[in-house]
mmCIF file of C-alpha atoms and ligand atoms in Angstrom:
data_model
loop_
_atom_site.group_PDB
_atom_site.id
_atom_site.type_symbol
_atom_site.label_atom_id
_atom_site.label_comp_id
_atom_site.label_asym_id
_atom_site.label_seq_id
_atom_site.Cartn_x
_atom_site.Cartn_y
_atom_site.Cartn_z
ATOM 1 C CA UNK A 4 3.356 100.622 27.686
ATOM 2 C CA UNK A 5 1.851 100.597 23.940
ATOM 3 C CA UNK A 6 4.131 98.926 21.583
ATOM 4 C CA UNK A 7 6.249 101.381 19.391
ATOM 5 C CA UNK A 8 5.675 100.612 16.029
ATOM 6 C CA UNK A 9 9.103 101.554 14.823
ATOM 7 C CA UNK A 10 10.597 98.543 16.429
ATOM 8 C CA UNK A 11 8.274 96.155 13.733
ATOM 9 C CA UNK A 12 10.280 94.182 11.788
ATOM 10 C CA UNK A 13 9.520 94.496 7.810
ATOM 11 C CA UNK A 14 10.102 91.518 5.080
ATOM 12 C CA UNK A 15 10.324 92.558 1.704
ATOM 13 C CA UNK A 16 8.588 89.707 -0.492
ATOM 14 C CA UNK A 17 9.653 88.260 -3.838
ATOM 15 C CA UNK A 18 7.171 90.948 -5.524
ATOM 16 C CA UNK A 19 8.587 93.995 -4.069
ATOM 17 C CA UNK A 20 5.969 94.344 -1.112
ATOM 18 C CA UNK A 21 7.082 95.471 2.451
ATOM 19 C CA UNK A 22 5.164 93.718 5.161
ATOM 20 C CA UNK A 23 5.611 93.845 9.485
ATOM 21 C CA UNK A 24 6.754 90.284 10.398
ATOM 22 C CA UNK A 25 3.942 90.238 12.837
ATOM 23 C CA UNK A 26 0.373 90.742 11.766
ATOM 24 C CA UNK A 27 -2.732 88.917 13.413
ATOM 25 C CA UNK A 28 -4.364 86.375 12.842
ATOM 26 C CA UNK A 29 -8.443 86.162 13.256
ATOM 27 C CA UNK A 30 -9.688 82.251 12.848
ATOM 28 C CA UNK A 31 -12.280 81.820 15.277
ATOM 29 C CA UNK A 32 -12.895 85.574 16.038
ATOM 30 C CA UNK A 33 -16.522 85.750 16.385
ATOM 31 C CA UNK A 34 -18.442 87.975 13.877
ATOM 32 C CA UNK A 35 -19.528 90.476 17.339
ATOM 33 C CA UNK A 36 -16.119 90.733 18.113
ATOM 34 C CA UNK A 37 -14.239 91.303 15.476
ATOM 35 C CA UNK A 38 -14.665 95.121 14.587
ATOM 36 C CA UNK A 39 -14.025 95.908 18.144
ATOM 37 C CA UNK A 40 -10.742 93.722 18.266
ATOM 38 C CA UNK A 41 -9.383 95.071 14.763
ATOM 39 C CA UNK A 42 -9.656 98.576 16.060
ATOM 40 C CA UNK A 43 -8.229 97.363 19.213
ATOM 41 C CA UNK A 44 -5.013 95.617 17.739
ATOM 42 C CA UNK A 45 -4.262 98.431 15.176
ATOM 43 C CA UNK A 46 -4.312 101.003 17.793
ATOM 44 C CA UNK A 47 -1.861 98.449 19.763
ATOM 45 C CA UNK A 48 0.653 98.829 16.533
ATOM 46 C CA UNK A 49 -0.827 95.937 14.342
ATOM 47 C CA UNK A 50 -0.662 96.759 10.832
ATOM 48 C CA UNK A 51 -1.354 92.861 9.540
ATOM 49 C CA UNK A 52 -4.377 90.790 9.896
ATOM 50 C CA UNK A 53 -4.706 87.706 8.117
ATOM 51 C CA UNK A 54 -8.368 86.689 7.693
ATOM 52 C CA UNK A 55 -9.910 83.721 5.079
ATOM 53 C CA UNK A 56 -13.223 83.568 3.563
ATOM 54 C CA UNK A 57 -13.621 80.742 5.472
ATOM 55 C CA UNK A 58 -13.443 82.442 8.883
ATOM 56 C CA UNK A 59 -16.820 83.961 8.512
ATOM 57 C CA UNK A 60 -15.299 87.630 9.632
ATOM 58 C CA UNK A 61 -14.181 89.541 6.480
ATOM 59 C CA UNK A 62 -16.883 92.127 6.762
ATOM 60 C CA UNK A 63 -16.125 92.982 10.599
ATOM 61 C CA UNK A 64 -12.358 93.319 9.447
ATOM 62 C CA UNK A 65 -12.970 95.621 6.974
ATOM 63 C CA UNK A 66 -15.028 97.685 8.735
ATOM 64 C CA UNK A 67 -12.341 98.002 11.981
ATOM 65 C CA UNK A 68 -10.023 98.615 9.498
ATOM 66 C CA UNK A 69 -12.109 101.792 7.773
ATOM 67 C CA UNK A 70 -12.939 102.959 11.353
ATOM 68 C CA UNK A 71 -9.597 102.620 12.546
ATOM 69 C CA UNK A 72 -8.464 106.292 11.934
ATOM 70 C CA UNK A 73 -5.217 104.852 10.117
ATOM 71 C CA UNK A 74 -4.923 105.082 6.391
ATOM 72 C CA UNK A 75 -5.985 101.801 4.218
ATOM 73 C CA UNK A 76 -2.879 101.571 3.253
ATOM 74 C CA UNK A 77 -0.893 101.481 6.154
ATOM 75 C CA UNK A 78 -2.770 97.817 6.742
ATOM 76 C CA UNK A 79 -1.443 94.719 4.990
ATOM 77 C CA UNK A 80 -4.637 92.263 4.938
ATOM 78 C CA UNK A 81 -4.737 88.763 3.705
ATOM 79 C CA UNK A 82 -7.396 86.700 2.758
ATOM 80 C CA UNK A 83 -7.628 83.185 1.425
ATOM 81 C CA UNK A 84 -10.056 81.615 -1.064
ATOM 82 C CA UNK A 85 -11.966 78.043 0.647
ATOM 83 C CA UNK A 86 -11.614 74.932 -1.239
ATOM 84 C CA UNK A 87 -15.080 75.101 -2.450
ATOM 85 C CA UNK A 88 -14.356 77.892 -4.655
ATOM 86 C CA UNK A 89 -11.181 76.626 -6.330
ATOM 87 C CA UNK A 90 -11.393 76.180 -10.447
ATOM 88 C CA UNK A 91 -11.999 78.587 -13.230
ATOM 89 C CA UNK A 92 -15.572 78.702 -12.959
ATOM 90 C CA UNK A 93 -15.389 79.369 -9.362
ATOM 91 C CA UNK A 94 -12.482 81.552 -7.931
ATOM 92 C CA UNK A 95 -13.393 84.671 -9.479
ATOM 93 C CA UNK A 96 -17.073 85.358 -7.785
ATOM 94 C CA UNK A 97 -14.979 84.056 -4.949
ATOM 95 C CA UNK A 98 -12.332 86.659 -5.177
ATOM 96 C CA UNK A 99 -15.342 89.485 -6.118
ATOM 97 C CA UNK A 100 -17.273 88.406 -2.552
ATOM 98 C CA UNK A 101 -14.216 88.532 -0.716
ATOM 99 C CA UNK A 102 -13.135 91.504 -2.202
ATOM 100 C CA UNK A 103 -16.971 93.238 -1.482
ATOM 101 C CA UNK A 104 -16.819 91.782 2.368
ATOM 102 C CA UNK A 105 -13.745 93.756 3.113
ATOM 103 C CA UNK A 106 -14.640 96.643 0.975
ATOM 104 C CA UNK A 107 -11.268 97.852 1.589
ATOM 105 C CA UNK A 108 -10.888 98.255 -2.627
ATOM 106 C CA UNK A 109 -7.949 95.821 -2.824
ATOM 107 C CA UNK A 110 -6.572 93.265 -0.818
ATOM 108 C CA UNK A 111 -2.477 93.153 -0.454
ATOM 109 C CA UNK A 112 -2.432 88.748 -0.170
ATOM 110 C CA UNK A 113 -4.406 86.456 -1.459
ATOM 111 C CA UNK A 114 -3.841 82.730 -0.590
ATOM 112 C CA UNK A 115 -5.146 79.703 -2.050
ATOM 113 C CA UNK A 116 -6.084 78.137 1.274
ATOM 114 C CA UNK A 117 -4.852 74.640 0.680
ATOM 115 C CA UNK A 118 -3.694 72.778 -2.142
ATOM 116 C CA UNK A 119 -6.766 70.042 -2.182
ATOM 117 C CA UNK A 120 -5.009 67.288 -4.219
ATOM 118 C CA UNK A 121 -7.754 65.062 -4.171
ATOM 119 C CA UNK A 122 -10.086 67.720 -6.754
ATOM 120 C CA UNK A 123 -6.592 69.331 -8.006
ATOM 121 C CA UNK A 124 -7.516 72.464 -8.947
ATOM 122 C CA UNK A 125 -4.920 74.514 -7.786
ATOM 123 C CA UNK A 126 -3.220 75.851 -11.288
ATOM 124 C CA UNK A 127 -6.040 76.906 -12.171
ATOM 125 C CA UNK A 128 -6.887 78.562 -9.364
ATOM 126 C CA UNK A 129 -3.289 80.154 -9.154
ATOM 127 C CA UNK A 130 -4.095 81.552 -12.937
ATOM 128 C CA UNK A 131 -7.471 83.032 -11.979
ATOM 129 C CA UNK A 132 -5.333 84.396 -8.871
ATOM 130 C CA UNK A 133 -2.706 85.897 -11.527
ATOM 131 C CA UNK A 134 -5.866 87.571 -13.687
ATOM 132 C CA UNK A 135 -6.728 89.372 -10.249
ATOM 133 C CA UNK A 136 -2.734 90.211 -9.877
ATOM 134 C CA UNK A 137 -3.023 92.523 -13.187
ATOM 135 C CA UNK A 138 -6.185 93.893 -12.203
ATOM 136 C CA UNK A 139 -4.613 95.540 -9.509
ATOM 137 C CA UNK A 140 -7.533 94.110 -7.298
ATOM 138 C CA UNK A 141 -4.879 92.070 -5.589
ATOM 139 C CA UNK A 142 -1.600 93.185 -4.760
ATOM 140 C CA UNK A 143 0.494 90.165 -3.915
ATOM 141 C CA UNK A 144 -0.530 86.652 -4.169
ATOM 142 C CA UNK A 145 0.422 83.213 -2.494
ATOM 143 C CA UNK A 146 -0.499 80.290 -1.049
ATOM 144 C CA UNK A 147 -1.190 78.348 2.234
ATOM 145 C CA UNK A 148 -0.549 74.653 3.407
ATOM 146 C CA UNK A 149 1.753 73.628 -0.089
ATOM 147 C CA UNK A 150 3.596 71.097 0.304
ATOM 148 C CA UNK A 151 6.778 71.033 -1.990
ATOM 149 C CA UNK A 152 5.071 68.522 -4.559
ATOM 150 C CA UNK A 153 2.326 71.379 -4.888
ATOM 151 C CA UNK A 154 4.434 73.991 -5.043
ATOM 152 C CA UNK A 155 6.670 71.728 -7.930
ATOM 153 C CA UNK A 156 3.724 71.936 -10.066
ATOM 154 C CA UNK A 157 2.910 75.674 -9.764
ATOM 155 C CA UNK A 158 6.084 76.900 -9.955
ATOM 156 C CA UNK A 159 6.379 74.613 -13.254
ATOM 157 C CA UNK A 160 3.635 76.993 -15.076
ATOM 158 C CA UNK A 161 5.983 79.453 -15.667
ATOM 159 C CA UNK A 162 3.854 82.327 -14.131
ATOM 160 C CA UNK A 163 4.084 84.059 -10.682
ATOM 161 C CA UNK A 164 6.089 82.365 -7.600
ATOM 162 C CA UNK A 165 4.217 82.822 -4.981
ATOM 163 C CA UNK A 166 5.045 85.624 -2.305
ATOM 164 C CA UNK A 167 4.479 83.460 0.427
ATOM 165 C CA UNK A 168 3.703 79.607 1.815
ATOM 166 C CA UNK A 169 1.087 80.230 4.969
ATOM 167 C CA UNK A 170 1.780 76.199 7.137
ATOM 168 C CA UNK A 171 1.380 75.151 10.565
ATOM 169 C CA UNK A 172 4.747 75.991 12.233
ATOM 170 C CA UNK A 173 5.825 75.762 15.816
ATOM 171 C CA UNK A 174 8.108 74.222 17.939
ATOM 172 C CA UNK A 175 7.214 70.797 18.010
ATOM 173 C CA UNK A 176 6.159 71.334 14.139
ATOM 174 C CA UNK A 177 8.944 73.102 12.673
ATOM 175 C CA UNK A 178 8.839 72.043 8.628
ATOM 176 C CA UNK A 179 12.346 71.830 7.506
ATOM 177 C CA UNK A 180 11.898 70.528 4.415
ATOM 178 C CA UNK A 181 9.197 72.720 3.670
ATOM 179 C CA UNK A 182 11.029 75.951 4.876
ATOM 180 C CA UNK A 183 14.066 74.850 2.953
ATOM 181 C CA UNK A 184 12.203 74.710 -0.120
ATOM 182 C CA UNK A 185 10.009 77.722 0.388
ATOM 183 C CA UNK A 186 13.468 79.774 0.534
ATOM 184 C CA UNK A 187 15.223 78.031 -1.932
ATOM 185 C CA UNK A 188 12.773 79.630 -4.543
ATOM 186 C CA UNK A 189 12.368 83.096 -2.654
ATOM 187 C CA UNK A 190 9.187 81.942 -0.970
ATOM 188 C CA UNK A 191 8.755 83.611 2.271
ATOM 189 C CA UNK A 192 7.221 81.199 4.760
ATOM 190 C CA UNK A 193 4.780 81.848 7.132
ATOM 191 C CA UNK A 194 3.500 80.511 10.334
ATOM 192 C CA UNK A 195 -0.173 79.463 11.260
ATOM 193 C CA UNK A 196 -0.502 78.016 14.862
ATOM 194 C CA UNK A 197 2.458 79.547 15.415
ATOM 195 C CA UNK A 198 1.740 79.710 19.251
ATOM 196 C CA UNK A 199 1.100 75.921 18.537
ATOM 197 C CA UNK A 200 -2.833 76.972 19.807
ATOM 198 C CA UNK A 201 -1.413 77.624 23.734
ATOM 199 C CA UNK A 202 0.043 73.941 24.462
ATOM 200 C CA UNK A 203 3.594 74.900 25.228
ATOM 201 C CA UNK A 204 2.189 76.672 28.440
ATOM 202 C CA UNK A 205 3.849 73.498 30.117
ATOM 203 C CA UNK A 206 6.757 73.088 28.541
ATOM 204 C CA UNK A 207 10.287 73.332 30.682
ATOM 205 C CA UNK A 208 12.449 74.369 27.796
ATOM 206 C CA UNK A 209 11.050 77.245 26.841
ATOM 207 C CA UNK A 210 9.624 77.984 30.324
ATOM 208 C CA UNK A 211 13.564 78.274 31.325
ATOM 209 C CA UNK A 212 13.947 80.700 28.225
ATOM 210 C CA UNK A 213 11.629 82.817 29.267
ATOM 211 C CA UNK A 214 12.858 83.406 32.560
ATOM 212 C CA UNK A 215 15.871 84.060 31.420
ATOM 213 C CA UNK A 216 14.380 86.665 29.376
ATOM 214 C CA UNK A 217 11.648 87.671 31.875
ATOM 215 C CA UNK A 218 9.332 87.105 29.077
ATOM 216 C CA UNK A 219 6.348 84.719 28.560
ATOM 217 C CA UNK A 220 6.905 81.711 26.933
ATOM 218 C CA UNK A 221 4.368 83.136 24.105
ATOM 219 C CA UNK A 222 6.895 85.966 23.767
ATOM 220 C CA UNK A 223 9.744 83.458 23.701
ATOM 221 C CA UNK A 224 7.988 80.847 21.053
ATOM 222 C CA UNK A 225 7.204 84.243 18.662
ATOM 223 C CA UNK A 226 11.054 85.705 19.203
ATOM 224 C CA UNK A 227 12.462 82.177 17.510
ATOM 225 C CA UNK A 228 9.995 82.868 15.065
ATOM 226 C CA UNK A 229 11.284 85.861 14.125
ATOM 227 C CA UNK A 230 14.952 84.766 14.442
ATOM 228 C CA UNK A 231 14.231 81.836 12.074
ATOM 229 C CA UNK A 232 12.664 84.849 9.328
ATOM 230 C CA UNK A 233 9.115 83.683 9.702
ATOM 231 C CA UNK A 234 6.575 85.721 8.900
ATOM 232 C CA UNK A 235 4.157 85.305 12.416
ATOM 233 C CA UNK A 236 -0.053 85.774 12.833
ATOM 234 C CA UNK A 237 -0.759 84.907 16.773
ATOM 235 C CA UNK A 238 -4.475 85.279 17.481
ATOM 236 C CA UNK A 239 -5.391 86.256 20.430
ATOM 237 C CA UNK A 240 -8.999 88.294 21.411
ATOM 238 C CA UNK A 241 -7.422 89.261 24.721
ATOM 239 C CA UNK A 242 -6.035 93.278 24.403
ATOM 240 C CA UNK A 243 -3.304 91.980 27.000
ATOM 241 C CA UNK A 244 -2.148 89.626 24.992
ATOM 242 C CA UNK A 245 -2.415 91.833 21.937
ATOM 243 C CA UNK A 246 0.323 94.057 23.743
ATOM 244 C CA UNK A 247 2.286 90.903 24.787
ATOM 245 C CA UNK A 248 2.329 89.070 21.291
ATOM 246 C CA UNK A 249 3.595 92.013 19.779
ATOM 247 C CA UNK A 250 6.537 93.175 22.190
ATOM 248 C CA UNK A 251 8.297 90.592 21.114
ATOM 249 C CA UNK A 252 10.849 93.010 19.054
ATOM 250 C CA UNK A 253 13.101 94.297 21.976
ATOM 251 C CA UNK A 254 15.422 91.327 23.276
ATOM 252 C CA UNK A 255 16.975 88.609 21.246
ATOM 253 C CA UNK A 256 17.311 84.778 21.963
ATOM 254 C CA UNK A 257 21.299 83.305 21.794
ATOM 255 C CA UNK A 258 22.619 80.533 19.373
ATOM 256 C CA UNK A 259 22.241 78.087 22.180
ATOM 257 C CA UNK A 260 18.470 79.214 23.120
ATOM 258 C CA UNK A 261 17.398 78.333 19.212
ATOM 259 C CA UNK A 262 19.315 75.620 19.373
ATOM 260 C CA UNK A 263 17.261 74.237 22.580
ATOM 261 C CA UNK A 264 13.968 75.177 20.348
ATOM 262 C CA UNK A 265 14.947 73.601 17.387
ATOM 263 C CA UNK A 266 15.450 70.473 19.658
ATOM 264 C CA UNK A 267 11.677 71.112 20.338
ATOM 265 C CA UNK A 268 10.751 69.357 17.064
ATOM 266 C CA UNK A 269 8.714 66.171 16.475
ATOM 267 C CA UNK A 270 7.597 66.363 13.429
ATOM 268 C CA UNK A 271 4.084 65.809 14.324
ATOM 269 C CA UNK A 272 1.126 68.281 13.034
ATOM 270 C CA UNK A 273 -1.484 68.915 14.937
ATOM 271 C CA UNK A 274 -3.367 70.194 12.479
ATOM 272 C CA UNK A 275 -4.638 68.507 8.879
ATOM 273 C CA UNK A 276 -2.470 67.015 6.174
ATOM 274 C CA UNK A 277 -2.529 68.672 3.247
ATOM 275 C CA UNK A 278 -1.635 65.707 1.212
ATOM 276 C CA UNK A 279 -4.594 64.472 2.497
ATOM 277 C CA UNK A 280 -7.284 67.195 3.025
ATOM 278 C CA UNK A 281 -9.625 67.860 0.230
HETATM 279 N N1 NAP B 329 -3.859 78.762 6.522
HETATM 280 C C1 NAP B 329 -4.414 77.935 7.369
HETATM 281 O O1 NAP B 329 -4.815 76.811 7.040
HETATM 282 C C2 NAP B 329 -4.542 78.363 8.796
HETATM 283 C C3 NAP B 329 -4.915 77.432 9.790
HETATM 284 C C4 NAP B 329 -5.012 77.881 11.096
HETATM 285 C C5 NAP B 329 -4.747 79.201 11.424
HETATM 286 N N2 NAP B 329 -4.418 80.098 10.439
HETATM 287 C C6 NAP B 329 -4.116 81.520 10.742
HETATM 288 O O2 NAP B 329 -3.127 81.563 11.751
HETATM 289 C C7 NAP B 329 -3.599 82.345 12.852
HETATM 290 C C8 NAP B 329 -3.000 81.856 14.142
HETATM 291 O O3 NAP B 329 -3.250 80.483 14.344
HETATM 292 P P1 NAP B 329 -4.231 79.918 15.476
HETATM 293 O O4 NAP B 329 -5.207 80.969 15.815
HETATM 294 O O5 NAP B 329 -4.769 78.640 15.029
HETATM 295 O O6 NAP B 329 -3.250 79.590 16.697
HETATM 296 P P2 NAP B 329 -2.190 80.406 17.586
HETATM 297 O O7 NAP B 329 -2.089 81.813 17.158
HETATM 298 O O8 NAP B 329 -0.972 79.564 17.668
HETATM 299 O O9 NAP B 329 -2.850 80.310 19.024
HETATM 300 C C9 NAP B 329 -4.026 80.978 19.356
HETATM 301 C C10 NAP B 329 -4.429 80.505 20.763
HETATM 302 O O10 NAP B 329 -3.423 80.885 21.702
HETATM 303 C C11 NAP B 329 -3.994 81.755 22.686
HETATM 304 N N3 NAP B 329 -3.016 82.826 22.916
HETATM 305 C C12 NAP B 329 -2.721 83.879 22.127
HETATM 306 N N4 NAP B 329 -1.758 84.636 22.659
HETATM 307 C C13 NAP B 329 -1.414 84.041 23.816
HETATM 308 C C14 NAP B 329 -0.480 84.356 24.842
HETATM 309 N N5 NAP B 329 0.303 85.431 24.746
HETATM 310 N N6 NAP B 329 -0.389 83.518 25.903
HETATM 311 C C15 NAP B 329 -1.158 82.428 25.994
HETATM 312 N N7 NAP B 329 -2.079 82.076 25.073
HETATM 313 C C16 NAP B 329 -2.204 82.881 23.994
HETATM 314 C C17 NAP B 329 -5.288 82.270 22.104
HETATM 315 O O11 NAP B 329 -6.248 82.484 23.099
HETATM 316 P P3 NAP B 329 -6.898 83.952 23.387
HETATM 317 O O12 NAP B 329 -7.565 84.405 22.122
HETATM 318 O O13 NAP B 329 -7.836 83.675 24.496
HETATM 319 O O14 NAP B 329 -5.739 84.832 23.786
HETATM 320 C C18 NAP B 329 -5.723 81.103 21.205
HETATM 321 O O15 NAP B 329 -6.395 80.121 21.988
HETATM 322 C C19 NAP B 329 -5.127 82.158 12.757
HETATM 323 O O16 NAP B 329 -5.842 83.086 13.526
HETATM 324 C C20 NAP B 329 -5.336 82.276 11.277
HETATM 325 O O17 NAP B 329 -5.275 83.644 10.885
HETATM 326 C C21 NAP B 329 -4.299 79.684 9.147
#
């Protein structure tokens, strides 16, 4: 049965915008595939689609989005600016090719991709983000992969807070002290990975959730999600799971279940550092 989108959840951000909890996420959707798939997942009931520059597939996203028969504005997109283009010199023709790829005539998030302490150019990248805010070019901005410290810094300017932190967050990776942080200053966090890339297939805990459920342990691992307020971007290229992902609204996991998850946790990313990286 298609997914009714009146069951979507919606988060109201620290700027006033009203987003589904779910969207989808399109890393590693191949150029060929991509229009097909975005026409695909919003006639499933997506109405969020987080893409980057650095995924190679903003063009095919904005074109499934203008042939998708459903009004620009209906569509929340995201897109991030690579590392690369960071700086003052550099992040505006980044945000102008981004903004001609999609050719959607705004985009609703823009994320500073990671922090990249290393060539620390992030505040100025955050006030070339806040030019773009006024312009009305960009209708909410944010950031991905900040770690507190980062976040410390921006918040410091005095300008915009960010509407958003995008990290890698899943069971075994669950970011307390990030999370705890993000919504101590009205940060909503969001979740990358947050099927952990397909390795808790395996796993007994949530495999015994989901039979309690009669769900898949996908559906189970996107339900805490959404119990613990994250904002959530599975990818998936398979139309199946573009219906499973999705009907994740419609049953509800008890105390003890999220406690079992949150048990999940070991604190170890599979994914870059962002202390590190850059
Ligand atoms: N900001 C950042 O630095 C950053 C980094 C990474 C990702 N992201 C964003 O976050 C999104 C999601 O992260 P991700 O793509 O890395 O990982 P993910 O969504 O956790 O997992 C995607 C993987 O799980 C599989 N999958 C999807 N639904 C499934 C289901 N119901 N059952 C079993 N397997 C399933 C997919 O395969 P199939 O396609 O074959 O279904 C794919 O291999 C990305 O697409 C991107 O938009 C952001």
């Amino acid at each position: 049965m298609p997914f009714d989108i009146s069951q979507m959840n919606q988060i109201t951000l620290n700027n006033g915008q009203v987003i589904p909890q779910l969207g989808l996420g399109v890393y590693k959707v191949a150029q060929a595939a991509a229009v097909d798939l975005i026409g695909e997942a919003i006639a499933t009931g997506y109405r969020r689609i987080d893409t980057a520059a650095l995924y190679g597939n903003e063009q095919e996203v904005g074109q499934g989005i203008r042939e998708s028969g459903i009004a620009r504005e209906e569509i929340f997109v995201t897109t991030k600016i690579w590392n690369d283009r960071q700086g003052r010199s550099e992040t505006p023709a980044a945000i102008e090719e981004s903004l001609e790829r999609l050719n959607l005539g705004y985009v609703d998030m823009l994320l500073i991709h990671w922090p990249c302490p290393t060539q620390d150019l992030f505040l100025e990248t955050w006030q070339v983000f806040e030019d773009y805010l006024r312009s009305g070019l960009v209708r909410g901005i944010g950031v991905s992969n900040f770690q507190p410290s980062h976040l410390e810094r921006l918040i410091a300017l005095g300008g915009t807070i960010p509407a958003l932190n995008q990290v890698e967050l899943h069971p075994s990776f669950q970011q307390p002290t990030v999370r705890t942080f993000n919504a101590n200053h009205g940060i909503a966090t969001e979740a990358w990975a947050p099927l952990g890339r397909g390795r808790y297939a395996e796993d007994q805990t949530l495999a015994k959730i989901s039979r309690a459920h009669n769900k898949s342990v996908a559906q189970v691992i996107l339900r805490w999600h959404l119990q613990l307020g994250t904002l959530v971007i599975p990818k998936t290229t398979n139309p199946e799971r573009l219906v499973e992902n999705i009907s994740v609204f419609d049953f509800e996991l008890t105390e003890s279940e999220m406690a079992e998850i949150a048990n999940l946790n070991t604190g170890a990313r599979t994914g870059l550092n962002p202390d590190e990286f850059g």
